[in-house]
Short mmCIF file of C-alpha atoms in Angstrom, two decimals:
data_model
loop_
_atom_site.label_atom_id
_atom_site.label_comp_id
_atom_site.label_asym_id
_atom_site.label_seq_id
_atom_site.Cartn_x
_atom_site.Cartn_y
_atom_site.Cartn_z
CA MET A 4 25.91 -85.09 27.31
CA VAL A 5 28.13 -82.55 25.60
CA GLU A 6 25.77 -82.46 22.66
CA GLU A 7 22.82 -81.69 24.92
CA LYS A 8 24.74 -78.81 26.57
CA GLU A 9 25.59 -77.35 23.14
CA LYS A 10 21.95 -77.49 22.11
CA GLU A 11 20.84 -75.84 25.34
CA LYS A 12 23.48 -73.09 24.89
CA GLU A 13 22.33 -72.46 21.30
CA LYS A 14 18.72 -72.29 22.43
CA LYS A 15 19.59 -69.71 25.12
CA GLU A 16 21.50 -67.55 22.62
CA LYS A 17 18.52 -67.56 20.25
CA SER A 18 16.16 -66.52 23.04
CA THR A 19 18.33 -63.46 23.93
CA ARG A 20 19.15 -62.44 20.33
CA PRO A 21 17.05 -59.47 19.12
CA ALA A 22 14.49 -60.32 16.49
CA PRO A 23 15.29 -59.08 12.97
CA ILE A 24 13.70 -55.71 12.03
CA THR A 25 11.03 -56.01 9.38
CA PRO A 26 10.67 -53.39 6.55
CA LEU A 27 7.46 -52.06 8.14
CA GLN A 28 9.16 -51.53 11.50
CA TRP A 29 11.91 -49.27 10.12
CA THR A 30 9.66 -47.48 7.60
CA VAL A 31 7.28 -46.02 10.22
CA PRO A 32 9.97 -44.19 12.30
CA VAL A 33 11.57 -42.81 9.13
CA LEU A 34 8.23 -41.44 7.93
CA LEU A 35 7.54 -39.89 11.34
CA ILE A 36 10.94 -38.17 11.33
CA ALA A 37 10.36 -36.89 7.78
CA LEU A 38 6.92 -35.54 8.67
CA THR A 39 8.30 -33.85 11.80
CA VAL A 40 11.06 -32.15 9.79
CA ALA A 41 8.56 -31.00 7.17
CA LEU A 42 6.20 -29.62 9.83
CA LEU A 43 9.04 -27.76 11.55
CA GLY A 44 9.99 -26.26 8.17
CA VAL A 45 6.45 -25.03 7.58
CA LEU A 46 6.24 -23.54 11.07
CA TRP A 47 9.61 -21.85 10.68
CA THR A 48 8.56 -20.31 7.34
CA TRP A 49 5.26 -19.13 8.84
CA ALA A 50 7.02 -17.63 11.85
CA THR A 51 9.76 -15.79 9.98
CA GLN A 52 8.19 -14.51 6.77
CA PRO A 53 6.92 -10.90 6.91
CA ARG A 54 3.20 -10.64 7.42
CA PRO A 55 0.76 -8.35 9.20
CA GLN A 56 -0.27 -8.88 12.78
CA GLY A 57 -3.84 -10.06 13.08
CA PHE A 58 -4.47 -11.09 9.49
CA ALA A 59 -7.89 -12.69 9.93
CA ASP A 60 -10.00 -11.22 7.15
CA GLY A 61 -13.27 -13.09 7.38
CA PHE A 62 -15.09 -10.03 8.73
CA GLN A 63 -14.20 -7.86 5.73
CA PRO A 64 -15.94 -7.40 2.40
CA PRO A 65 -14.30 -9.62 -0.24
CA GLN A 66 -12.93 -6.61 -2.14
CA MET A 67 -11.27 -5.20 0.96
CA ALA A 68 -9.93 -8.57 2.06
CA ALA A 69 -8.44 -9.25 -1.37
CA ALA A 70 -6.44 -6.01 -1.28
CA GLN A 71 -5.91 -5.99 2.49
CA PHE A 72 -2.16 -6.37 2.32
CA ALA A 73 -1.18 -5.73 -1.26
CA THR A 74 1.52 -7.89 -2.82
CA LYS A 75 2.25 -5.49 -5.67
CA THR A 76 2.13 -1.78 -6.41
CA VAL A 77 -1.36 -0.30 -6.09
CA ARG A 78 -2.26 2.27 -8.74
CA GLY A 79 -5.15 4.68 -8.91
CA ASP A 80 -6.42 8.23 -8.63
CA LEU A 81 -5.87 9.56 -5.11
CA GLY A 82 -7.74 12.80 -4.61
CA GLY A 83 -7.22 13.88 -8.22
CA MET A 84 -3.59 12.74 -8.48
CA LEU A 85 -2.45 9.54 -10.17
CA VAL A 86 -0.37 7.50 -7.75
CA ALA A 87 1.62 4.28 -7.55
CA ILE A 88 1.65 3.08 -3.94
CA PRO A 89 4.31 0.50 -3.02
CA ALA A 90 2.85 -2.70 -1.62
CA HIS A 91 4.20 -2.09 1.89
CA PHE A 92 2.38 1.27 1.99
CA ALA A 93 -0.94 -0.12 0.73
CA ASN A 94 -2.87 -1.86 3.51
CA TYR A 95 -6.65 -2.18 3.58
CA VAL A 96 -7.13 -0.61 0.16
CA GLN A 97 -10.64 0.43 -0.84
CA TYR A 98 -11.66 1.93 -4.14
CA GLU A 99 -14.58 4.28 -4.68
CA GLY A 100 -17.79 2.31 -4.46
CA ASP A 101 -16.35 -0.57 -2.44
CA PRO A 102 -18.55 -1.55 0.52
CA GLY A 103 -17.45 -0.38 3.93
CA LEU A 104 -16.54 -2.62 6.82
CA GLY A 105 -19.48 -4.90 7.57
CA ASP A 106 -21.44 -3.80 4.47
CA ALA A 107 -22.56 -6.20 1.79
CA PRO A 108 -21.44 -5.59 -1.82
CA LYS A 109 -24.11 -3.77 -3.85
CA GLY A 110 -23.17 -5.52 -7.05
CA PRO A 111 -20.22 -6.68 -9.12
CA ARG A 112 -17.11 -4.63 -8.60
CA PRO A 113 -16.10 -2.43 -11.55
CA VAL A 114 -12.88 -3.30 -13.34
CA ILE A 115 -10.00 -1.63 -11.51
CA THR A 116 -7.66 0.43 -13.70
CA PRO A 117 -4.67 2.71 -12.95
CA LYS A 118 -7.18 5.59 -13.05
CA SER A 119 -9.76 4.11 -10.65
CA LYS A 120 -10.44 6.37 -7.69
CA LEU A 121 -8.96 5.25 -4.39
CA GLY A 122 -11.26 5.66 -1.40
CA SER A 123 -8.96 4.76 1.47
CA PHE A 124 -5.85 2.88 2.54
CA GLY A 125 -3.36 2.91 5.38
CA PHE A 126 0.17 1.98 6.34
CA HIS A 127 2.69 1.82 9.18
CA VAL A 128 5.86 3.85 8.91
CA ARG A 129 8.82 4.46 11.19
CA TYR A 130 9.36 8.13 11.97
CA PRO A 131 11.54 10.07 11.21
CA GLU A 132 13.18 7.83 8.58
CA MET A 133 9.74 7.18 7.03
CA VAL A 134 10.63 3.59 6.16
CA GLY A 135 7.83 1.06 5.82
CA ARG A 136 7.63 -2.67 6.38
CA ASP A 137 9.45 -3.39 3.13
CA SER A 138 12.01 -5.94 4.30
CA LEU A 139 12.49 -8.72 6.82
CA ALA A 140 14.62 -6.38 8.92
CA HIS A 141 11.93 -3.68 9.02
CA TRP A 142 9.20 -6.24 9.72
CA GLN A 143 11.27 -7.58 12.59
CA ASP A 144 11.84 -4.07 13.90
CA TYR A 145 8.08 -3.45 13.73
CA ARG A 146 7.31 -6.69 15.57
CA ASP A 147 9.94 -5.95 18.23
CA ARG A 148 8.67 -2.42 18.89
CA LYS A 149 7.83 -1.37 22.47
CA ILE A 150 4.65 0.68 22.60
CA ALA A 151 6.11 2.99 25.24
CA THR A 152 9.09 3.99 23.10
CA THR A 153 8.19 3.08 19.52
CA HIS A 154 8.68 5.45 16.59
CA TRP A 155 6.36 3.40 14.38
CA ILE A 156 3.26 5.42 13.54
CA SER A 157 0.02 4.48 11.79
CA VAL A 158 -1.33 6.50 8.86
CA GLY A 159 -4.78 6.38 7.24
CA ILE A 160 -5.92 8.32 4.15
CA ASN A 161 -9.46 9.00 2.92
CA ALA A 162 -10.34 10.30 -0.53
CA ALA A 163 -13.13 10.09 -3.14
CA ASP A 164 -16.40 8.94 -1.53
CA MET A 165 -14.59 8.39 1.78
CA TYR A 166 -13.45 12.04 1.94
CA SER A 167 -15.31 14.58 4.08
CA GLY A 168 -14.69 17.30 1.49
CA ALA A 169 -12.71 20.51 1.20
CA GLY A 170 -12.54 22.42 4.47
CA ALA A 171 -13.06 19.21 6.48
CA VAL A 172 -10.25 19.86 8.95
CA ILE A 173 -11.47 23.44 9.52
CA ARG A 174 -14.96 22.13 10.24
CA LEU A 175 -13.53 19.46 12.54
CA ARG A 176 -11.60 22.12 14.46
CA ASP A 177 -14.51 24.56 14.72
CA ASN A 178 -17.11 21.91 15.58
CA SER A 179 -14.79 20.42 18.20
CA LEU A 180 -14.28 23.80 19.84
CA ARG A 181 -17.99 24.63 19.79
CA SER A 182 -18.96 21.35 21.40
CA MET A 183 -16.13 21.44 23.93
CA LEU A 184 -16.81 25.01 25.05
CA ASP A 185 -20.61 24.96 24.92
CA PRO A 186 -21.84 26.16 28.37
CA ALA A 187 -24.84 23.83 28.05
CA SER A 188 -22.55 20.82 27.94
CA LYS A 189 -22.21 18.63 30.99
CA PRO A 190 -18.86 17.52 32.50
CA PRO A 191 -16.65 15.77 31.55
CA TYR A 192 -17.48 17.06 28.06
CA LEU A 193 -17.00 20.74 28.91
CA TYR A 194 -13.47 21.85 28.09
CA GLU A 195 -11.51 24.97 28.87
CA LYS A 196 -8.66 26.58 27.00
CA LEU A 197 -5.50 26.53 29.08
CA ALA A 198 -3.40 29.66 29.42
CA ASP A 199 -0.16 28.01 28.34
CA ARG A 200 0.48 26.57 24.92
CA GLU A 201 2.32 23.28 24.49
CA PHE A 202 4.66 22.66 21.57
CA ASP A 203 3.16 25.69 19.78
CA LEU A 204 -0.34 24.21 20.17
CA GLU A 205 -3.46 25.60 21.86
CA VAL A 206 -4.49 23.21 24.63
CA TYR A 207 -8.07 22.40 25.62
CA ALA A 208 -8.61 20.22 28.69
CA PRO A 209 -11.66 18.80 30.50
CA LYS A 210 -12.94 21.30 33.03
CA GLY A 211 -14.05 20.76 36.60
CA ILE A 212 -13.97 18.17 39.36
CA ASP A 213 -15.68 14.79 39.30
CA PRO A 214 -17.91 14.75 42.42
CA ALA A 215 -17.79 10.97 42.45
CA ASN A 216 -14.13 10.88 43.44
CA GLY A 217 -13.07 14.50 43.92
CA LYS A 218 -10.51 14.29 41.11
CA PRO A 219 -10.22 16.63 38.12
CA TYR A 220 -12.11 15.40 35.07
CA ARG A 221 -8.83 15.74 33.20
CA GLU A 222 -7.56 12.75 35.18
CA HIS A 223 -10.52 10.57 34.22
CA THR A 224 -9.58 7.22 32.66
CA HIS A 225 -11.15 8.15 29.33
CA ALA A 226 -10.29 11.86 29.34
CA ASP A 227 -8.50 13.47 26.40
CA ASP A 228 -6.66 16.72 25.84
CA VAL A 229 -7.35 18.45 22.53
CA PHE A 230 -4.65 20.39 20.72
CA ILE A 231 -5.21 22.86 17.89
CA GLY A 232 -2.32 24.21 15.85
CA LYS A 233 -0.98 25.49 12.57
CA LEU A 234 2.21 24.51 10.84
CA ALA A 235 4.85 27.19 10.83
CA GLY A 236 5.41 28.84 7.45
CA GLY A 237 3.27 27.57 4.59
CA ALA A 238 2.09 29.08 1.35
CA GLY A 239 -0.79 31.00 2.93
CA GLY A 240 -4.48 30.78 2.19
CA ASP A 241 -6.29 30.55 -1.13
CA GLY A 242 -7.62 34.10 -0.92
CA ALA A 243 -11.00 32.94 0.37
CA GLY A 244 -10.04 31.67 3.78
CA GLU A 245 -7.50 29.67 5.72
CA ASP A 246 -4.87 27.36 4.34
CA GLU A 247 -6.34 24.11 5.63
CA SER A 248 -3.20 22.13 4.78
CA ARG A 249 -1.46 23.85 7.72
CA ILE A 250 -4.11 23.08 10.35
CA ALA A 251 -3.77 20.23 12.84
CA VAL A 252 -6.43 18.85 15.17
CA ILE A 253 -4.92 16.45 17.69
CA LYS A 254 -6.61 14.50 20.48
CA CYS A 255 -4.44 12.71 23.04
CA SER A 256 -5.36 10.32 25.82
CA ASN A 257 -4.59 11.59 29.33
CA ARG A 258 -3.83 8.15 30.71
CA PRO A 259 -0.58 8.27 32.73
CA LEU A 260 1.15 5.86 30.38
CA ALA A 261 4.08 6.40 28.05
CA SER A 262 2.06 4.61 25.37
CA ALA A 263 -1.03 6.87 25.63
CA PRO A 264 -2.15 7.44 22.01
CA CYS A 265 -2.69 10.63 20.02
CA ARG A 266 -4.92 10.98 16.95
CA HIS A 267 -3.72 13.69 14.57
CA ASP A 268 -6.03 14.88 11.75
CA PHE A 269 -4.98 17.11 8.87
CA SER A 270 -5.78 17.89 5.24
CA LEU A 271 -3.86 17.07 2.08
CA GLU A 272 -5.51 19.93 0.19
CA PRO A 273 -4.97 21.53 -2.24
CA VAL A 274 -2.50 19.06 -3.76
CA MET A 275 -4.85 16.15 -3.10
CA HIS A 276 -8.55 16.21 -2.29
CA ALA A 277 -7.98 13.93 0.64
CA GLU A 278 -7.44 13.86 4.39
CA ALA A 279 -5.04 12.02 6.66
CA ARG A 280 -5.12 10.71 10.20
CA VAL A 281 -1.97 9.67 12.06
CA ILE A 282 -1.83 7.66 15.29
CA TYR A 283 1.24 7.86 17.52
CA ARG A 284 2.15 7.74 21.20
CA ARG A 285 1.86 10.95 23.19
CA GLY A 286 5.60 11.05 23.71
CA LEU A 287 5.93 12.05 20.05
CA LEU A 288 3.55 15.03 20.37
CA PRO A 289 6.47 17.54 20.46
CA GLU A 290 7.24 16.32 16.91
CA TRP A 291 3.72 16.99 15.56
CA GLN A 292 4.81 19.56 12.97
CA SER A 293 7.58 17.36 11.62
CA ILE A 294 5.27 14.31 11.62
CA GLN A 295 2.60 16.16 9.64
CA LYS A 296 5.16 17.41 7.11
CA ARG A 297 6.93 14.06 6.71
CA VAL A 298 3.70 12.10 6.33
CA THR A 299 2.40 14.62 3.78
CA GLU A 300 5.65 14.39 1.80
CA THR A 301 5.47 10.59 1.88
CA ILE A 302 1.92 10.56 0.50
CA TYR A 303 2.66 13.18 -2.17
CA GLY A 304 5.66 11.06 -3.09
CA PHE A 305 3.33 8.35 -4.44
CA SER A 306 2.48 10.65 -7.35
CA VAL A 307 3.29 9.47 -10.88
CA ALA A 308 3.25 11.42 -14.13
CA GLU A 309 0.40 10.57 -16.46
CA LYS A 310 1.55 8.94 -19.67
CA LYS A 311 0.52 10.81 -22.83
#
């Protein structure tokens, strides 16, 4: 009787004892944990390393995509001046002869040398320090920017076959004024020069009232103000006309937003046969002279002496 009770007790203990874990059973969870840790590491690296926003490049020509965000110094001839552009200042680089956006290559690309002519490139820089996205801290500052208060500005440069030629900014100014003030134009494209200057700039604003809503055309959603100015000081003209390096043509959105953008065009002549365009929020318009000077100095600063 006692023996039967012992056997029954042993049987019950066996039935409640957990089954031994096989090698396969403990290997699978370990592998899953390892894979999870590895995936989290990859995601963390991807999230924290500096990189451009919106880096899909499938829509670009191969040449442009390859040099989209340079990883080393870009060298070439920029408007007649040999330059060495730091990687963080060399986005969307195109050399003379490269196909434009959406264009198919016309043939094999020539070998690029330190004397190859640069057609265009761009960069983001924080004004007034003029620092680029050259470190994790600056990348983070760029990513954390608020469009209503940011001091990050966007710069684009055209030269070689992308350049509109000497006198381009003067033509832009004169053609803009002719089209804006042409009596044959129809609202909201007819502009008028305002009596008061702003920030030492002539101001041209859309003229008239929109009959559809009774509001001034200047308050239209897509309306712009146009500003024409000259930098104070300067070296003067070349004896045959105006000093185009001092001229600024600026167009700013009239949207009632702190982030409303301005497009600021100016020439890099005669030091470089090139032109620049800067994009910044309208709140920085009072700084237009300083912005033009600082951007110009930054670009000229890429110059390198030719080795003999």
